[in-house]
mmCIF file of C-alpha atoms in Angstrom:
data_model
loop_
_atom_site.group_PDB
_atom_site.id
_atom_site.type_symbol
_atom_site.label_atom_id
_atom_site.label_comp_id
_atom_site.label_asym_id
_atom_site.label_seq_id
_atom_site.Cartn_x
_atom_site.Cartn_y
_atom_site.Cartn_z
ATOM 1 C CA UNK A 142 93.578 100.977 101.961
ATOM 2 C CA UNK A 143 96.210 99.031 100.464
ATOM 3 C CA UNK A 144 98.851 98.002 102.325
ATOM 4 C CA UNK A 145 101.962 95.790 101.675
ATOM 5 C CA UNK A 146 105.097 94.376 103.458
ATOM 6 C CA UNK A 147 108.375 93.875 101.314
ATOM 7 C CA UNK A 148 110.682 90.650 101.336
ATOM 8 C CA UNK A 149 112.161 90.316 105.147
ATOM 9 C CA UNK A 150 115.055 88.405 103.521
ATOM 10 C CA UNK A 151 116.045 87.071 100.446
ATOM 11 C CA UNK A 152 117.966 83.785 99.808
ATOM 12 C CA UNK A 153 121.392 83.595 98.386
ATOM 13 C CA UNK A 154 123.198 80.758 97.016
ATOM 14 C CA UNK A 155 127.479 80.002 97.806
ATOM 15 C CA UNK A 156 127.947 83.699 95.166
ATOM 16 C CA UNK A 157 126.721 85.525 98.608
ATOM 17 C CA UNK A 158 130.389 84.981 99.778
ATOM 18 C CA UNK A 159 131.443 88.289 100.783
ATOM 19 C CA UNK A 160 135.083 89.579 101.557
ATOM 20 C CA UNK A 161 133.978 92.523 104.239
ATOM 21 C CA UNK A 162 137.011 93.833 104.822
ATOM 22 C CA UNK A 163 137.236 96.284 102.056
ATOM 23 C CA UNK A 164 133.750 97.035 102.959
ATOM 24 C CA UNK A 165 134.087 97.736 106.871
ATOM 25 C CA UNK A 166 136.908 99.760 106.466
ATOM 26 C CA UNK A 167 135.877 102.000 103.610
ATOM 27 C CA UNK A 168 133.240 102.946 105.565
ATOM 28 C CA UNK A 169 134.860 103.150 108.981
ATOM 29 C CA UNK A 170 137.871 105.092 107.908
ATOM 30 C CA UNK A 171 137.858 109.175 108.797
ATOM 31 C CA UNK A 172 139.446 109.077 105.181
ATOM 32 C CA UNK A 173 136.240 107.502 103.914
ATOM 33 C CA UNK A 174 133.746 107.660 106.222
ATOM 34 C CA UNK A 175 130.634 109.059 104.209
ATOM 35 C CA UNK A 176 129.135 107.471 100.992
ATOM 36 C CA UNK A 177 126.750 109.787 98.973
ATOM 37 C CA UNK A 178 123.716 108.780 97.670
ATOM 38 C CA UNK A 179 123.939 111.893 95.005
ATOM 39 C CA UNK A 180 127.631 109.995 93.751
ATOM 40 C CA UNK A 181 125.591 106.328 93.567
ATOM 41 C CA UNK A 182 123.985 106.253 90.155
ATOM 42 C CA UNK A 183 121.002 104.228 90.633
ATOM 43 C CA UNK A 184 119.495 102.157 87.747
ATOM 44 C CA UNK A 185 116.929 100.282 89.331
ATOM 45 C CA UNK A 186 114.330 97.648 86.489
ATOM 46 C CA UNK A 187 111.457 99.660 85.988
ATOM 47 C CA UNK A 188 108.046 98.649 84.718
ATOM 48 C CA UNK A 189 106.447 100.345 81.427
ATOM 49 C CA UNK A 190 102.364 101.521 82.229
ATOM 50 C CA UNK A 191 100.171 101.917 79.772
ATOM 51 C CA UNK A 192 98.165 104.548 80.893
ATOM 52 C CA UNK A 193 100.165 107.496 83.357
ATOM 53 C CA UNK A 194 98.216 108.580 85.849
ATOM 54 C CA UNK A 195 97.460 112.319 85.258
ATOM 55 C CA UNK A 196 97.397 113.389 89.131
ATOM 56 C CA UNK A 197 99.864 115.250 90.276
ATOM 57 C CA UNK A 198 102.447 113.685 93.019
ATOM 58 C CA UNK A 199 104.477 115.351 95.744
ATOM 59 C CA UNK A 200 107.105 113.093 97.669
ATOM 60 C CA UNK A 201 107.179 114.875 100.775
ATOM 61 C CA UNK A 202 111.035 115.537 101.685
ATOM 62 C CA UNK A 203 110.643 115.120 105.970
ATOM 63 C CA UNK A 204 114.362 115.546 107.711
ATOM 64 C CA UNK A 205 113.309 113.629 110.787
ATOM 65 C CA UNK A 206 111.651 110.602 108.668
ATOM 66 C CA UNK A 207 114.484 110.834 105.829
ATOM 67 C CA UNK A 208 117.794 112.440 107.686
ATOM 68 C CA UNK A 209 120.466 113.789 104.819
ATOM 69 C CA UNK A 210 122.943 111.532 107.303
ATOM 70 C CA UNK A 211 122.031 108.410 108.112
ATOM 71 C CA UNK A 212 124.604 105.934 110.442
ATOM 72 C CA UNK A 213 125.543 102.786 108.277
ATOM 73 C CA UNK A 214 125.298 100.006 110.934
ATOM 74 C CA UNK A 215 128.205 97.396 111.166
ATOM 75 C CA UNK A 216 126.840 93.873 112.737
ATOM 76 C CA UNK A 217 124.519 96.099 114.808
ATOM 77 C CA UNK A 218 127.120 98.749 115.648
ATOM 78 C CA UNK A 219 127.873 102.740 115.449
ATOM 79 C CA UNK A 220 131.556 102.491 113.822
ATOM 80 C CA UNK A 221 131.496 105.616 112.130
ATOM 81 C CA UNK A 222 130.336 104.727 108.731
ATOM 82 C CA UNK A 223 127.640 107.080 107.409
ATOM 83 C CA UNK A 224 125.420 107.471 104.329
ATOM 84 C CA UNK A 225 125.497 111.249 103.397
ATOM 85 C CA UNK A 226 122.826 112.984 100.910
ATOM 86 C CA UNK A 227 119.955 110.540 102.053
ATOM 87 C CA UNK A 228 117.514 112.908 100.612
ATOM 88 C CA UNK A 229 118.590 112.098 97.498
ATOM 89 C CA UNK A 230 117.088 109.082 97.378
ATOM 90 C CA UNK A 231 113.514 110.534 97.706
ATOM 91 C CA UNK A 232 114.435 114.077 95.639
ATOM 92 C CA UNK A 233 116.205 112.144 92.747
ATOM 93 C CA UNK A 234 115.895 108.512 93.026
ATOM 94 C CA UNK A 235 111.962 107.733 94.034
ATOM 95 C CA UNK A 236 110.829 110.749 92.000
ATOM 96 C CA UNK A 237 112.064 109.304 88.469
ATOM 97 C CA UNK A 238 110.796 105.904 89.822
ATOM 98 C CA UNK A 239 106.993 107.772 90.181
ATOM 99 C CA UNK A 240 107.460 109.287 86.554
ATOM 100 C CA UNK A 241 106.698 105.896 84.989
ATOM 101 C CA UNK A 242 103.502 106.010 86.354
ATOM 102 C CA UNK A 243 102.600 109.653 87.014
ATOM 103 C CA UNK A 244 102.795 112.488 84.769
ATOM 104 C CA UNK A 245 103.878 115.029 87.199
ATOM 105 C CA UNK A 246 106.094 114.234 90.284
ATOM 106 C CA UNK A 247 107.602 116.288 92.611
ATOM 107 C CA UNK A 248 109.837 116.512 95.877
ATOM 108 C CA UNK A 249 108.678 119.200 98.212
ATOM 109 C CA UNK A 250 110.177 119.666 101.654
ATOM 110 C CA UNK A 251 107.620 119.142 104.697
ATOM 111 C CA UNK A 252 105.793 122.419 105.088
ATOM 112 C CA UNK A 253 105.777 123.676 101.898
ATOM 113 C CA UNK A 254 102.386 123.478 100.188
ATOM 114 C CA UNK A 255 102.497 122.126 96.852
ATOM 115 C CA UNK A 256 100.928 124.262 93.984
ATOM 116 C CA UNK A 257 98.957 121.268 92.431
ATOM 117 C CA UNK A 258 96.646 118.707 94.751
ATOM 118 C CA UNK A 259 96.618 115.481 93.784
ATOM 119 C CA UNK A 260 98.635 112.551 96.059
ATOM 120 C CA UNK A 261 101.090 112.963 98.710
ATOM 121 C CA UNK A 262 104.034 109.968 99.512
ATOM 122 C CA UNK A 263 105.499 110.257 103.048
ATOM 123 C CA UNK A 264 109.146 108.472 103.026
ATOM 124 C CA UNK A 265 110.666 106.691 105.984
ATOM 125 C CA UNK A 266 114.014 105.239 106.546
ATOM 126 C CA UNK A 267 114.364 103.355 109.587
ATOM 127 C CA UNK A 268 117.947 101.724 109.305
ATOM 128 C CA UNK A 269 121.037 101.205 106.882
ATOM 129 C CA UNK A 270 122.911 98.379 108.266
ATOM 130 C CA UNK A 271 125.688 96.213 106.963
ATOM 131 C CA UNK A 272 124.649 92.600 108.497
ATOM 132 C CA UNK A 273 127.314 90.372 109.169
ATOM 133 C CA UNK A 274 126.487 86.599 109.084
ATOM 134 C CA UNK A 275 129.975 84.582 109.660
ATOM 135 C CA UNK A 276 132.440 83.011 107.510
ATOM 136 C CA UNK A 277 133.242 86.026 105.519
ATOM 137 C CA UNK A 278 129.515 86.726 104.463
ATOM 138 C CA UNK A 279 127.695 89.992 104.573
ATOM 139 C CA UNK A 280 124.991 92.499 102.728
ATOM 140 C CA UNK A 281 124.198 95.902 102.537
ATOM 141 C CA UNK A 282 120.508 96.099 104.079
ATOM 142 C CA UNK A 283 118.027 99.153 104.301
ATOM 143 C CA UNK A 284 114.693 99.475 106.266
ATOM 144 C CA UNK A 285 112.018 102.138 105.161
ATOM 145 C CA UNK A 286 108.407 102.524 104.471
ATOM 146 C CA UNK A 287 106.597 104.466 102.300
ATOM 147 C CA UNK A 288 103.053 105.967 102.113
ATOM 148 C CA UNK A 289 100.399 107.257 99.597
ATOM 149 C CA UNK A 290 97.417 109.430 100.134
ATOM 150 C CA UNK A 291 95.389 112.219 98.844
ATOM 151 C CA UNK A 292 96.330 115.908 98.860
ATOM 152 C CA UNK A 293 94.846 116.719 102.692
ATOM 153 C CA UNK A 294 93.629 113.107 103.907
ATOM 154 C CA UNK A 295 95.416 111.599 107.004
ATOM 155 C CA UNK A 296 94.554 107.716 105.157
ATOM 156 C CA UNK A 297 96.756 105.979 103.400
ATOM 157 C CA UNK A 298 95.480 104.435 99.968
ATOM 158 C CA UNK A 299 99.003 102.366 99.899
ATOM 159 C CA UNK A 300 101.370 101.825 102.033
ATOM 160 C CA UNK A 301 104.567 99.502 102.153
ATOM 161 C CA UNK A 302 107.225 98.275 104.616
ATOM 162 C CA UNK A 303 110.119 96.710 103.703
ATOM 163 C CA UNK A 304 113.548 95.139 104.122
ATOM 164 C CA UNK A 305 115.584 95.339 101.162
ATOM 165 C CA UNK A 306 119.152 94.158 100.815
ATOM 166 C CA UNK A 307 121.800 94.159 98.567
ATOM 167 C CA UNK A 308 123.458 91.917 96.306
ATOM 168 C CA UNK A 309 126.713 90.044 96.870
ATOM 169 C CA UNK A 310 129.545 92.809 96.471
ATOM 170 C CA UNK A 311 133.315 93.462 97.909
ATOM 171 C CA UNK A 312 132.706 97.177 97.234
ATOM 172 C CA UNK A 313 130.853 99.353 99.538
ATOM 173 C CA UNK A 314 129.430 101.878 97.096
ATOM 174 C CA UNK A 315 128.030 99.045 95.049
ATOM 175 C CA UNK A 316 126.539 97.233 98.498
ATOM 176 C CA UNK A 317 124.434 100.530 99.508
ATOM 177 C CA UNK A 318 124.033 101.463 95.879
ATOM 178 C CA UNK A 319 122.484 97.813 95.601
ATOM 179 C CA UNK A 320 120.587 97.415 98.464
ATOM 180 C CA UNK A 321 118.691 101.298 97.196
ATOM 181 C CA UNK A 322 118.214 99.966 93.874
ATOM 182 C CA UNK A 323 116.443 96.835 95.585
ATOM 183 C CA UNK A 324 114.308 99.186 97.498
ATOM 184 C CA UNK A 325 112.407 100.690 94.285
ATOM 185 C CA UNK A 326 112.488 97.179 92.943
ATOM 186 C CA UNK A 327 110.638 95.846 95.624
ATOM 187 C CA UNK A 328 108.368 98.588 96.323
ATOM 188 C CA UNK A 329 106.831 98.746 93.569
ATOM 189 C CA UNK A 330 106.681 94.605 93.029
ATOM 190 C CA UNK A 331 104.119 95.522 96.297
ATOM 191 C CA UNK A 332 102.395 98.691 94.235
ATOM 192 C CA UNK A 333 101.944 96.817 90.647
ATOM 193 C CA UNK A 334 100.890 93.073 93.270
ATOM 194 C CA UNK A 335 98.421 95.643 94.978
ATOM 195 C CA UNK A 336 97.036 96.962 91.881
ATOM 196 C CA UNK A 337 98.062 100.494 93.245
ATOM 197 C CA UNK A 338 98.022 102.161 89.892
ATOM 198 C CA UNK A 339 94.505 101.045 88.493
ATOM 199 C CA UNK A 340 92.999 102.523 91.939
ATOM 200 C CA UNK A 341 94.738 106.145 91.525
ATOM 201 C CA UNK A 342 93.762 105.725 87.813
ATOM 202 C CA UNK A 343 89.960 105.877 89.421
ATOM 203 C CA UNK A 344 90.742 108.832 90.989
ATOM 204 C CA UNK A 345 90.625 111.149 88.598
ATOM 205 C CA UNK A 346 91.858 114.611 88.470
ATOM 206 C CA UNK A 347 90.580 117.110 91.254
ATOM 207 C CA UNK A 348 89.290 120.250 90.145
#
């Protein structure tokens, strides 16, 4: 079992000076209240493998680990501000992440039985928050884990837990769009670290 935790924080130079007003009240507003993940275009750095990993891959799609409305913390607080299409992340975002190292990846919702065994990836997200750390400064900052295991076993053969936040922004779309790309960045710093892929590589292909 492989197991990993991502960065708790990440230091920032004086560029971390953030204006949050734009930000709190974008996402405050009734006019504005929702951000969608399915409008953030993510283009997170990737990693090229030389060898994809022929298993197949289901990202299981759970709506009480991965809501498709998630409450964007302000300093710690409900104001209203909410991330909408969460599920998006895992459905779109994770699953072309996966493709550079497996050859088939899926996102099936919990319950449905995928038509190929291979590996299974449960998907938490624990908290969205905006964190608000005086004199103007800010980030967008989301906690999650992830786990891998076979088709059927209740072990883990990775699993990570993470903080990721986002880069130094006055606009909210580009904060939470941020602080998701840093998630895939970060995860799978932990999964190449780990050696993930040369131990699913082993695997082989079930019959």
């Amino acid at each position: 079992h492989l197991s990993s935790t991502g960065p708790a924080s990440r230091g920032y130079g004086p560029g971390m000076r953030i204006k949050l007003l734009l930000l709190l009240v974008t996402l405050t507003t009734g006019c504005r209240s929702t951000i969608s993940v399915r409008e953030l275009q993510l283009s997170p750095p990737t990693l090229m493998v030389a060898q994809k990993s022929p298993l197949p891959l289901s990202l299981i799609v759970d709506g009480q680990k991965v809501p498709a409305t998630l409450s964007v913390l302000v300093a710690n607080e409900d104001r209203g501000g909410k991330l909408g299409d969460t599920q998006v992340f895992v459905e779109r975002d994770l699953k072309r992440a996966f493709e550079n190292y497996f050859s088939w990846v899926e996102a099936v919702p919990l319950g449905k039985k995928s038509d190929k065994a291979g590996l299974e990836v449960d998907v938490r997200i624990d908290r969205v928050e905006i964190v608000v750390v005086g004199g103007g400064m800010g980030f967008a900052e989301m906690t999650w884990s992830l786990g891998m295991r076979q088709t059927g076993s209740n072990e883990y053969l990775f699993s990570y837990a993470g903080k990721s936040k986002s880069e130094p922004t006055q606009n909210p779309d580009f904060a939470l769009r941020s602080a998701l790309e840093n998630a895939i960045a970060d995860l799978f710093h932990a999964y190449t670290e780990k050696d993930v892929h040369a131990t699913v590589l082993k695997l082989g292909v079930p019959g």
